[in-house]
Amino acid sequence: MAVGLGVLAPGPAAADPYCGQVWGSLAKTDPAMSQAKVVNVRTGQHYCFDRLVVDLNGPAPGYTVRYVPQVVQDGSGLPVPLRGQAFIQVTVNAPAYDDAGKPTYTPADKNELSNVTGYQTFRQVAWAGSFEGYSSMGLGVRARLPFRVFTLAGPGTGSRLVVDVAHFW
């Protein structure tokens, strides 16, 4: 009855972060190195974010994931053309070749590591190379949006580097 008479006023509205996310868009890094090798790159769509997964054949190494004005190839520094309005350079502290120099990951199409047609945030995933123990890829996204980075153990003795990019702020 008090509400109907206007005696109780609603409290101030507080906007919750999108899907409860509080990730931000600043660089995320872990300097660790390991003997793991990159063996696959894949993507997935989720309700609140798009996901990039880098599969490794051993314990997860470190990484650097950050927004850049332009993604560049490992070694040469040449630009990697990407679709999108913002660009994330994902560098895994692991090579995509074994100790004999034989590739452990060879993408069928370096410009399209995964088909992201219809994804809400991702526009393109491209290979930027593997050089001196580091492997890089470029992620073209529709805008500079918050992201998170983490590693997961498994399957088996392998591990995964995961990059989630939110659909909205």
Short mmCIF file of N, CA and C in Angstrom, two decimals:
data_model
loop_
_atom_site.label_atom_id
_atom_site.label_comp_id
_atom_site.label_asym_id
_atom_site.label_seq_id
_atom_site.Cartn_x
_atom_site.Cartn_y
_atom_site.Cartn_z
N MET A 1 0.82 -1.18 0.00
CA MET A 1 0.00 0.00 0.00
C MET A 1 0.87 1.25 0.00
N ALA A 2 2.01 1.19 0.71
CA ALA A 2 2.89 2.35 0.78
C ALA A 2 3.43 2.70 -0.60
N VAL A 3 3.72 1.66 -1.45
CA VAL A 3 4.21 1.92 -2.79
C VAL A 3 3.14 2.63 -3.60
N GLY A 4 1.90 2.19 -3.49
CA GLY A 4 0.80 2.80 -4.23
C GLY A 4 0.60 4.25 -3.85
N LEU A 5 0.89 4.63 -2.64
CA LEU A 5 0.72 6.02 -2.20
C LEU A 5 1.95 6.86 -2.51
N GLY A 6 2.98 6.24 -3.05
CA GLY A 6 4.18 6.98 -3.40
C GLY A 6 5.09 7.26 -2.22
N VAL A 7 4.85 6.59 -1.11
CA VAL A 7 5.67 6.79 0.08
C VAL A 7 7.04 6.14 -0.10
N LEU A 8 7.08 4.97 -0.73
CA LEU A 8 8.35 4.29 -0.96
C LEU A 8 8.83 4.60 -2.37
N ALA A 9 10.00 5.14 -2.47
CA ALA A 9 10.58 5.44 -3.77
C ALA A 9 11.59 4.35 -4.12
N PRO A 10 11.68 4.00 -5.39
CA PRO A 10 12.68 3.00 -5.77
C PRO A 10 14.08 3.55 -5.56
N GLY A 11 15.03 2.65 -5.28
CA GLY A 11 16.42 3.05 -5.10
C GLY A 11 17.04 3.42 -6.44
N PRO A 12 18.22 4.00 -6.41
CA PRO A 12 18.87 4.38 -7.67
C PRO A 12 19.17 3.14 -8.51
N ALA A 13 19.02 3.29 -9.81
CA ALA A 13 19.29 2.17 -10.72
C ALA A 13 20.79 2.00 -10.87
N ALA A 14 21.25 0.79 -10.79
CA ALA A 14 22.66 0.49 -10.99
C ALA A 14 22.78 -0.47 -12.16
N ALA A 15 23.58 -0.10 -13.11
CA ALA A 15 23.76 -0.96 -14.29
C ALA A 15 24.72 -2.09 -13.94
N ASP A 16 24.28 -3.31 -14.13
CA ASP A 16 25.15 -4.47 -13.92
C ASP A 16 26.04 -4.62 -15.14
N PRO A 17 27.27 -5.12 -14.96
CA PRO A 17 28.12 -5.40 -16.11
C PRO A 17 27.42 -6.42 -17.01
N TYR A 18 27.69 -6.33 -18.29
CA TYR A 18 27.10 -7.25 -19.26
C TYR A 18 27.41 -8.68 -18.86
N CYS A 19 26.40 -9.48 -18.65
CA CYS A 19 26.55 -10.89 -18.26
C CYS A 19 27.42 -11.08 -17.02
N GLY A 20 27.50 -10.05 -16.20
CA GLY A 20 28.31 -10.15 -15.00
C GLY A 20 29.81 -10.03 -15.25
N GLN A 21 30.19 -9.69 -16.47
CA GLN A 21 31.60 -9.62 -16.83
C GLN A 21 32.23 -8.31 -16.35
N VAL A 22 33.41 -8.43 -15.83
CA VAL A 22 34.19 -7.26 -15.40
C VAL A 22 35.63 -7.42 -15.89
N TRP A 23 35.79 -7.77 -17.15
CA TRP A 23 37.08 -8.15 -17.70
C TRP A 23 37.99 -7.00 -18.06
N GLY A 24 37.49 -5.99 -18.73
CA GLY A 24 38.32 -4.89 -19.20
C GLY A 24 38.99 -5.21 -20.54
N SER A 25 39.70 -4.22 -21.09
CA SER A 25 40.32 -4.40 -22.40
C SER A 25 41.81 -4.13 -22.41
N LEU A 26 42.43 -4.11 -21.24
CA LEU A 26 43.88 -3.92 -21.18
C LEU A 26 44.61 -5.23 -21.43
N ALA A 27 45.89 -5.13 -21.76
CA ALA A 27 46.72 -6.31 -22.07
C ALA A 27 46.74 -7.29 -20.90
N LYS A 28 46.77 -8.56 -21.24
CA LYS A 28 46.89 -9.63 -20.26
C LYS A 28 48.12 -10.45 -20.63
N THR A 29 49.01 -10.69 -19.65
CA THR A 29 50.24 -11.41 -19.95
C THR A 29 50.60 -12.39 -18.84
N ASP A 30 51.35 -13.40 -19.23
CA ASP A 30 51.96 -14.36 -18.31
C ASP A 30 53.28 -14.74 -18.97
N PRO A 31 54.43 -14.47 -18.33
CA PRO A 31 55.72 -14.68 -18.99
C PRO A 31 56.20 -16.13 -19.04
N ALA A 32 55.47 -17.08 -18.47
CA ALA A 32 55.92 -18.47 -18.40
C ALA A 32 56.22 -19.06 -19.79
N MET A 33 57.18 -19.95 -19.82
CA MET A 33 57.52 -20.71 -21.02
C MET A 33 57.35 -22.19 -20.69
N SER A 34 57.16 -23.01 -21.71
CA SER A 34 57.08 -24.45 -21.49
C SER A 34 57.56 -25.17 -22.74
N GLN A 35 57.60 -26.48 -22.67
CA GLN A 35 58.00 -27.29 -23.82
C GLN A 35 56.81 -27.63 -24.71
N ALA A 36 55.62 -27.16 -24.36
CA ALA A 36 54.42 -27.45 -25.14
C ALA A 36 54.52 -26.84 -26.54
N LYS A 37 53.82 -27.46 -27.46
CA LYS A 37 53.76 -26.98 -28.84
C LYS A 37 52.31 -26.70 -29.21
N VAL A 38 52.09 -25.71 -30.06
CA VAL A 38 50.75 -25.41 -30.57
C VAL A 38 50.37 -26.53 -31.54
N VAL A 39 49.16 -27.10 -31.37
CA VAL A 39 48.71 -28.18 -32.26
C VAL A 39 47.38 -27.87 -32.95
N ASN A 40 46.64 -26.85 -32.48
CA ASN A 40 45.36 -26.52 -33.12
C ASN A 40 44.88 -25.16 -32.63
N VAL A 41 44.04 -24.55 -33.44
CA VAL A 41 43.36 -23.30 -33.08
C VAL A 41 41.90 -23.47 -33.49
N ARG A 42 40.99 -23.12 -32.58
CA ARG A 42 39.56 -23.27 -32.87
C ARG A 42 38.78 -22.16 -32.18
N THR A 43 37.53 -22.03 -32.55
CA THR A 43 36.67 -20.98 -31.98
C THR A 43 35.31 -21.54 -31.61
N GLY A 44 34.58 -20.78 -30.81
CA GLY A 44 33.23 -21.16 -30.43
C GLY A 44 32.42 -19.94 -30.05
N GLN A 45 31.10 -20.09 -30.09
CA GLN A 45 30.19 -19.02 -29.73
C GLN A 45 29.50 -19.36 -28.42
N HIS A 46 29.38 -18.37 -27.56
CA HIS A 46 28.69 -18.52 -26.28
C HIS A 46 27.69 -17.38 -26.15
N TYR A 47 26.81 -17.48 -25.17
CA TYR A 47 25.76 -16.49 -24.99
C TYR A 47 26.31 -15.07 -24.79
N CYS A 48 27.37 -14.92 -24.00
CA CYS A 48 27.89 -13.60 -23.64
C CYS A 48 29.19 -13.24 -24.35
N PHE A 49 29.82 -14.19 -25.04
CA PHE A 49 31.14 -13.93 -25.63
C PHE A 49 31.43 -14.92 -26.75
N ASP A 50 32.42 -14.56 -27.56
CA ASP A 50 33.00 -15.48 -28.54
C ASP A 50 34.32 -15.96 -27.98
N ARG A 51 34.69 -17.20 -28.29
CA ARG A 51 35.86 -17.83 -27.67
C ARG A 51 36.86 -18.31 -28.72
N LEU A 52 38.15 -18.04 -28.46
CA LEU A 52 39.27 -18.57 -29.22
C LEU A 52 40.02 -19.53 -28.31
N VAL A 53 40.33 -20.72 -28.83
CA VAL A 53 41.06 -21.73 -28.05
C VAL A 53 42.29 -22.15 -28.84
N VAL A 54 43.45 -22.11 -28.18
CA VAL A 54 44.69 -22.60 -28.76
C VAL A 54 45.03 -23.89 -28.01
N ASP A 55 45.04 -25.01 -28.73
CA ASP A 55 45.35 -26.31 -28.14
C ASP A 55 46.86 -26.54 -28.16
N LEU A 56 47.37 -27.06 -27.04
CA LEU A 56 48.80 -27.34 -26.88
C LEU A 56 48.98 -28.80 -26.49
N ASN A 57 50.14 -29.37 -26.82
CA ASN A 57 50.37 -30.79 -26.52
C ASN A 57 51.12 -31.01 -25.21
N GLY A 58 51.12 -30.02 -24.35
CA GLY A 58 51.77 -30.12 -23.04
C GLY A 58 51.22 -29.06 -22.11
N PRO A 59 51.87 -28.84 -20.98
CA PRO A 59 51.40 -27.84 -20.02
C PRO A 59 51.33 -26.44 -20.64
N ALA A 60 50.32 -25.72 -20.27
CA ALA A 60 50.08 -24.39 -20.84
C ALA A 60 51.25 -23.45 -20.55
N PRO A 61 51.73 -22.78 -21.59
CA PRO A 61 52.78 -21.79 -21.41
C PRO A 61 52.17 -20.41 -21.13
N GLY A 62 53.02 -19.43 -21.12
CA GLY A 62 52.55 -18.06 -20.94
C GLY A 62 52.01 -17.49 -22.24
N TYR A 63 51.67 -16.21 -22.20
CA TYR A 63 51.02 -15.56 -23.33
C TYR A 63 51.07 -14.05 -23.16
N THR A 64 50.80 -13.36 -24.27
CA THR A 64 50.52 -11.93 -24.28
C THR A 64 49.33 -11.74 -25.20
N VAL A 65 48.28 -11.14 -24.67
CA VAL A 65 47.08 -10.89 -25.45
C VAL A 65 46.73 -9.42 -25.26
N ARG A 66 46.66 -8.67 -26.38
CA ARG A 66 46.41 -7.24 -26.25
C ARG A 66 45.84 -6.65 -27.53
N TYR A 67 45.14 -5.56 -27.36
CA TYR A 67 44.68 -4.80 -28.52
C TYR A 67 45.87 -4.07 -29.12
N VAL A 68 45.94 -4.06 -30.43
CA VAL A 68 47.02 -3.39 -31.16
C VAL A 68 46.42 -2.61 -32.33
N PRO A 69 47.12 -1.57 -32.80
CA PRO A 69 46.63 -0.85 -33.98
C PRO A 69 46.64 -1.74 -35.22
N GLN A 70 47.61 -2.66 -35.27
CA GLN A 70 47.73 -3.58 -36.39
C GLN A 70 48.47 -4.83 -35.93
N VAL A 71 47.96 -6.00 -36.28
CA VAL A 71 48.64 -7.26 -35.97
C VAL A 71 49.78 -7.43 -36.97
N VAL A 72 50.94 -7.90 -36.47
CA VAL A 72 52.09 -8.10 -37.35
C VAL A 72 52.58 -9.54 -37.27
N GLN A 73 53.21 -9.98 -38.36
CA GLN A 73 53.74 -11.34 -38.44
C GLN A 73 54.97 -11.47 -37.55
N ASP A 74 55.12 -12.67 -36.96
CA ASP A 74 56.32 -12.97 -36.18
C ASP A 74 57.52 -12.96 -37.11
N GLY A 75 58.62 -12.44 -36.65
CA GLY A 75 59.86 -12.45 -37.43
C GLY A 75 59.96 -11.29 -38.39
N SER A 76 59.05 -11.22 -39.35
CA SER A 76 59.15 -10.19 -40.40
C SER A 76 58.58 -8.84 -39.98
N GLY A 77 57.59 -8.84 -39.11
CA GLY A 77 56.94 -7.59 -38.73
C GLY A 77 55.97 -7.07 -39.78
N LEU A 78 55.73 -7.86 -40.83
CA LEU A 78 54.78 -7.44 -41.86
C LEU A 78 53.36 -7.46 -41.31
N PRO A 79 52.50 -6.54 -41.78
CA PRO A 79 51.13 -6.49 -41.27
C PRO A 79 50.31 -7.71 -41.68
N VAL A 80 49.39 -8.10 -40.80
CA VAL A 80 48.44 -9.17 -41.07
C VAL A 80 47.09 -8.50 -41.28
N PRO A 81 46.59 -8.48 -42.53
CA PRO A 81 45.30 -7.82 -42.76
C PRO A 81 44.17 -8.59 -42.08
N LEU A 82 43.31 -7.85 -41.38
CA LEU A 82 42.19 -8.46 -40.65
C LEU A 82 40.91 -7.65 -40.86
N ARG A 83 39.79 -8.35 -40.90
CA ARG A 83 38.48 -7.69 -40.90
C ARG A 83 38.15 -7.29 -39.46
N GLY A 84 37.42 -6.22 -39.31
CA GLY A 84 36.99 -5.78 -37.99
C GLY A 84 37.37 -4.34 -37.73
N GLN A 85 36.87 -3.82 -36.63
CA GLN A 85 37.15 -2.45 -36.24
C GLN A 85 38.21 -2.36 -35.15
N ALA A 86 38.57 -3.50 -34.56
CA ALA A 86 39.61 -3.56 -33.53
C ALA A 86 40.36 -4.88 -33.70
N PHE A 87 41.61 -4.90 -33.23
CA PHE A 87 42.48 -6.05 -33.48
C PHE A 87 43.20 -6.49 -32.21
N ILE A 88 43.16 -7.79 -31.97
CA ILE A 88 43.84 -8.37 -30.82
C ILE A 88 44.97 -9.25 -31.32
N GLN A 89 46.17 -9.01 -30.82
CA GLN A 89 47.30 -9.89 -31.13
C GLN A 89 47.41 -10.89 -29.99
N VAL A 90 47.33 -12.17 -30.34
CA VAL A 90 47.44 -13.26 -29.37
C VAL A 90 48.79 -13.93 -29.60
N THR A 91 49.67 -13.86 -28.61
CA THR A 91 50.98 -14.50 -28.71
C THR A 91 51.08 -15.54 -27.61
N VAL A 92 51.32 -16.77 -28.02
CA VAL A 92 51.48 -17.90 -27.10
C VAL A 92 52.97 -18.17 -26.97
N ASN A 93 53.45 -18.33 -25.74
CA ASN A 93 54.88 -18.59 -25.50
C ASN A 93 55.17 -20.06 -25.77
N ALA A 94 54.88 -20.49 -26.99
CA ALA A 94 55.10 -21.87 -27.42
C ALA A 94 55.22 -21.87 -28.94
N PRO A 95 56.11 -22.68 -29.49
CA PRO A 95 56.23 -22.74 -30.95
C PRO A 95 55.17 -23.64 -31.56
N ALA A 96 55.03 -23.52 -32.87
CA ALA A 96 54.14 -24.41 -33.63
C ALA A 96 54.99 -25.35 -34.48
N TYR A 97 56.13 -25.75 -33.91
CA TYR A 97 57.04 -26.68 -34.57
C TYR A 97 57.77 -27.47 -33.48
N ASP A 98 58.22 -28.68 -33.83
CA ASP A 98 58.90 -29.51 -32.84
C ASP A 98 60.40 -29.18 -32.80
N ASP A 99 61.15 -29.92 -32.01
CA ASP A 99 62.58 -29.64 -31.84
C ASP A 99 63.38 -29.85 -33.11
N ALA A 100 62.83 -30.61 -34.06
CA ALA A 100 63.50 -30.83 -35.35
C ALA A 100 63.07 -29.79 -36.38
N GLY A 101 62.19 -28.87 -35.98
CA GLY A 101 61.72 -27.84 -36.91
C GLY A 101 60.50 -28.25 -37.72
N LYS A 102 59.97 -29.46 -37.46
CA LYS A 102 58.78 -29.94 -38.19
C LYS A 102 57.52 -29.29 -37.59
N PRO A 103 56.64 -28.74 -38.43
CA PRO A 103 55.44 -28.07 -37.91
C PRO A 103 54.54 -29.00 -37.10
N THR A 104 54.04 -28.47 -35.98
CA THR A 104 53.05 -29.19 -35.17
C THR A 104 51.66 -28.64 -35.43
N TYR A 105 51.60 -27.47 -36.06
CA TYR A 105 50.33 -26.87 -36.47
C TYR A 105 50.54 -26.18 -37.81
N THR A 106 49.80 -26.65 -38.80
CA THR A 106 49.87 -26.06 -40.13
C THR A 106 48.44 -25.74 -40.56
N PRO A 107 48.04 -24.47 -40.47
CA PRO A 107 46.67 -24.14 -40.85
C PRO A 107 46.43 -24.34 -42.35
N ALA A 108 45.23 -24.82 -42.68
CA ALA A 108 44.86 -25.01 -44.08
C ALA A 108 44.82 -23.66 -44.79
N ASP A 109 44.37 -22.63 -44.10
CA ASP A 109 44.29 -21.28 -44.65
C ASP A 109 44.74 -20.32 -43.56
N LYS A 110 45.91 -19.73 -43.70
CA LYS A 110 46.47 -18.84 -42.68
C LYS A 110 45.61 -17.60 -42.44
N ASN A 111 44.80 -17.23 -43.43
CA ASN A 111 43.95 -16.05 -43.28
C ASN A 111 42.62 -16.34 -42.61
N GLU A 112 42.26 -17.61 -42.51
CA GLU A 112 40.98 -18.02 -41.91
C GLU A 112 41.22 -19.28 -41.09
N LEU A 113 41.74 -19.12 -39.88
CA LEU A 113 42.02 -20.29 -39.04
C LEU A 113 40.75 -21.00 -38.64
N SER A 114 39.67 -20.26 -38.55
CA SER A 114 38.37 -20.80 -38.19
C SER A 114 37.30 -19.97 -38.87
N ASN A 115 36.23 -20.61 -39.28
CA ASN A 115 35.14 -19.88 -39.91
C ASN A 115 34.32 -19.19 -38.82
N VAL A 116 34.39 -17.87 -38.75
CA VAL A 116 33.67 -17.12 -37.73
C VAL A 116 32.48 -16.35 -38.33
N THR A 117 32.05 -16.77 -39.51
CA THR A 117 30.86 -16.17 -40.11
C THR A 117 29.68 -16.33 -39.17
N GLY A 118 28.98 -15.24 -38.90
CA GLY A 118 27.82 -15.29 -38.03
C GLY A 118 28.13 -15.10 -36.55
N TYR A 119 29.40 -15.00 -36.20
CA TYR A 119 29.76 -14.74 -34.81
C TYR A 119 29.37 -13.30 -34.45
N GLN A 120 29.01 -13.08 -33.22
CA GLN A 120 28.57 -11.76 -32.81
C GLN A 120 29.73 -10.78 -32.67
N THR A 121 30.89 -11.25 -32.22
CA THR A 121 32.03 -10.36 -31.98
C THR A 121 33.19 -10.61 -32.93
N PHE A 122 33.57 -11.86 -33.16
CA PHE A 122 34.71 -12.17 -34.02
C PHE A 122 34.40 -11.85 -35.47
N ARG A 123 35.42 -11.33 -36.17
CA ARG A 123 35.30 -11.07 -37.61
C ARG A 123 36.30 -11.90 -38.42
N GLN A 124 37.45 -12.24 -37.80
CA GLN A 124 38.45 -13.04 -38.51
C GLN A 124 39.51 -13.51 -37.52
N VAL A 125 40.03 -14.71 -37.77
CA VAL A 125 41.17 -15.23 -37.01
C VAL A 125 42.22 -15.63 -38.03
N ALA A 126 43.41 -15.01 -37.95
CA ALA A 126 44.47 -15.25 -38.93
C ALA A 126 45.77 -15.62 -38.24
N TRP A 127 46.56 -16.43 -38.90
CA TRP A 127 47.85 -16.87 -38.38
C TRP A 127 48.89 -15.78 -38.65
N ALA A 128 49.69 -15.44 -37.65
CA ALA A 128 50.75 -14.44 -37.81
C ALA A 128 52.13 -15.08 -37.75
N GLY A 129 52.19 -16.40 -37.50
CA GLY A 129 53.45 -17.10 -37.58
C GLY A 129 53.94 -17.66 -36.26
N SER A 130 55.03 -18.42 -36.38
CA SER A 130 55.69 -19.01 -35.23
C SER A 130 57.18 -18.80 -35.42
N PHE A 131 57.80 -18.11 -34.47
CA PHE A 131 59.19 -17.70 -34.63
C PHE A 131 59.88 -17.66 -33.28
N GLU A 132 61.03 -18.30 -33.18
CA GLU A 132 61.85 -18.30 -31.97
C GLU A 132 61.08 -18.66 -30.70
N GLY A 133 60.25 -19.69 -30.79
CA GLY A 133 59.55 -20.21 -29.62
C GLY A 133 58.23 -19.53 -29.29
N TYR A 134 57.79 -18.61 -30.12
CA TYR A 134 56.51 -17.93 -29.91
C TYR A 134 55.63 -18.13 -31.13
N SER A 135 54.31 -18.24 -30.90
CA SER A 135 53.35 -18.35 -31.99
C SER A 135 52.32 -17.26 -31.82
N SER A 136 51.96 -16.62 -32.94
CA SER A 136 51.02 -15.50 -32.87
C SER A 136 49.91 -15.64 -33.88
N MET A 137 48.78 -15.07 -33.50
CA MET A 137 47.64 -14.98 -34.40
C MET A 137 46.95 -13.65 -34.18
N GLY A 138 46.22 -13.23 -35.20
CA GLY A 138 45.46 -11.99 -35.11
C GLY A 138 43.99 -12.30 -35.01
N LEU A 139 43.32 -11.55 -34.17
CA LEU A 139 41.89 -11.71 -33.98
C LEU A 139 41.23 -10.38 -34.32
N GLY A 140 40.49 -10.35 -35.41
CA GLY A 140 39.73 -9.16 -35.79
C GLY A 140 38.37 -9.22 -35.11
N VAL A 141 38.00 -8.15 -34.42
CA VAL A 141 36.72 -8.10 -33.70
C VAL A 141 35.95 -6.86 -34.13
N ARG A 142 34.65 -6.82 -33.83
CA ARG A 142 33.81 -5.73 -34.32
C ARG A 142 34.03 -4.41 -33.61
N ALA A 143 34.60 -4.44 -32.39
CA ALA A 143 34.87 -3.22 -31.63
C ALA A 143 35.84 -3.57 -30.51
N ARG A 144 36.41 -2.56 -29.87
CA ARG A 144 37.28 -2.81 -28.72
C ARG A 144 36.40 -3.17 -27.53
N LEU A 145 36.33 -4.45 -27.25
CA LEU A 145 35.44 -4.99 -26.22
C LEU A 145 36.26 -5.67 -25.12
N PRO A 146 35.69 -5.85 -23.94
CA PRO A 146 36.43 -6.51 -22.87
C PRO A 146 36.73 -7.97 -23.22
N PHE A 147 37.86 -8.44 -22.68
CA PHE A 147 38.23 -9.84 -22.92
C PHE A 147 38.92 -10.39 -21.68
N ARG A 148 38.95 -11.72 -21.62
CA ARG A 148 39.68 -12.40 -20.55
C ARG A 148 40.54 -13.49 -21.19
N VAL A 149 41.58 -13.89 -20.47
CA VAL A 149 42.49 -14.93 -20.94
C VAL A 149 42.76 -15.87 -19.77
N PHE A 150 42.71 -17.17 -20.03
CA PHE A 150 43.04 -18.15 -19.00
C PHE A 150 43.50 -19.43 -19.67
N THR A 151 44.07 -20.33 -18.86
CA THR A 151 44.51 -21.62 -19.38
C THR A 151 43.74 -22.73 -18.69
N LEU A 152 43.60 -23.84 -19.39
CA LEU A 152 42.93 -25.03 -18.87
C LEU A 152 43.81 -26.25 -19.11
N ALA A 153 43.84 -27.14 -18.16
CA ALA A 153 44.56 -28.40 -18.33
C ALA A 153 43.71 -29.37 -19.15
N GLY A 154 44.38 -30.25 -19.87
CA GLY A 154 43.69 -31.30 -20.61
C GLY A 154 43.28 -30.86 -21.99
N PRO A 155 42.77 -31.76 -22.77
CA PRO A 155 42.58 -33.17 -22.45
C PRO A 155 43.91 -33.92 -22.38
N GLY A 156 43.91 -34.97 -21.59
CA GLY A 156 45.12 -35.77 -21.41
C GLY A 156 46.25 -34.94 -20.84
N THR A 157 47.42 -35.03 -21.46
CA THR A 157 48.58 -34.27 -20.99
C THR A 157 48.67 -32.89 -21.65
N GLY A 158 47.71 -32.58 -22.50
CA GLY A 158 47.69 -31.29 -23.19
C GLY A 158 47.10 -30.18 -22.34
N SER A 159 46.96 -29.02 -22.95
CA SER A 159 46.35 -27.87 -22.28
C SER A 159 45.78 -26.94 -23.33
N ARG A 160 45.11 -25.88 -22.85
CA ARG A 160 44.48 -24.93 -23.76
C ARG A 160 44.67 -23.51 -23.25
N LEU A 161 44.94 -22.61 -24.17
CA LEU A 161 44.90 -21.18 -23.89
C LEU A 161 43.57 -20.69 -24.41
N VAL A 162 42.81 -19.99 -23.57
CA VAL A 162 41.46 -19.56 -23.93
C VAL A 162 41.40 -18.03 -23.90
N VAL A 163 40.84 -17.45 -24.97
CA VAL A 163 40.60 -16.00 -25.04
C VAL A 163 39.11 -15.81 -25.31
N ASP A 164 38.41 -15.19 -24.36
CA ASP A 164 36.99 -14.87 -24.51
C ASP A 164 36.86 -13.38 -24.74
N VAL A 165 36.11 -12.98 -25.77
CA VAL A 165 35.86 -11.56 -26.04
C VAL A 165 34.35 -11.34 -25.93
N ALA A 166 33.97 -10.42 -25.04
CA ALA A 166 32.55 -10.15 -24.76
C ALA A 166 31.84 -9.60 -25.99
N HIS A 167 30.54 -9.79 -26.02
CA HIS A 167 29.73 -9.24 -27.09
C HIS A 167 29.46 -7.75 -26.88
N PHE A 168 29.40 -7.33 -25.62
CA PHE A 168 29.10 -5.94 -25.27
C PHE A 168 29.89 -5.54 -24.03
N TRP A 169 29.92 -4.26 -23.73
CA TRP A 169 30.50 -3.76 -22.47
C TRP A 169 29.53 -3.97 -21.38
#
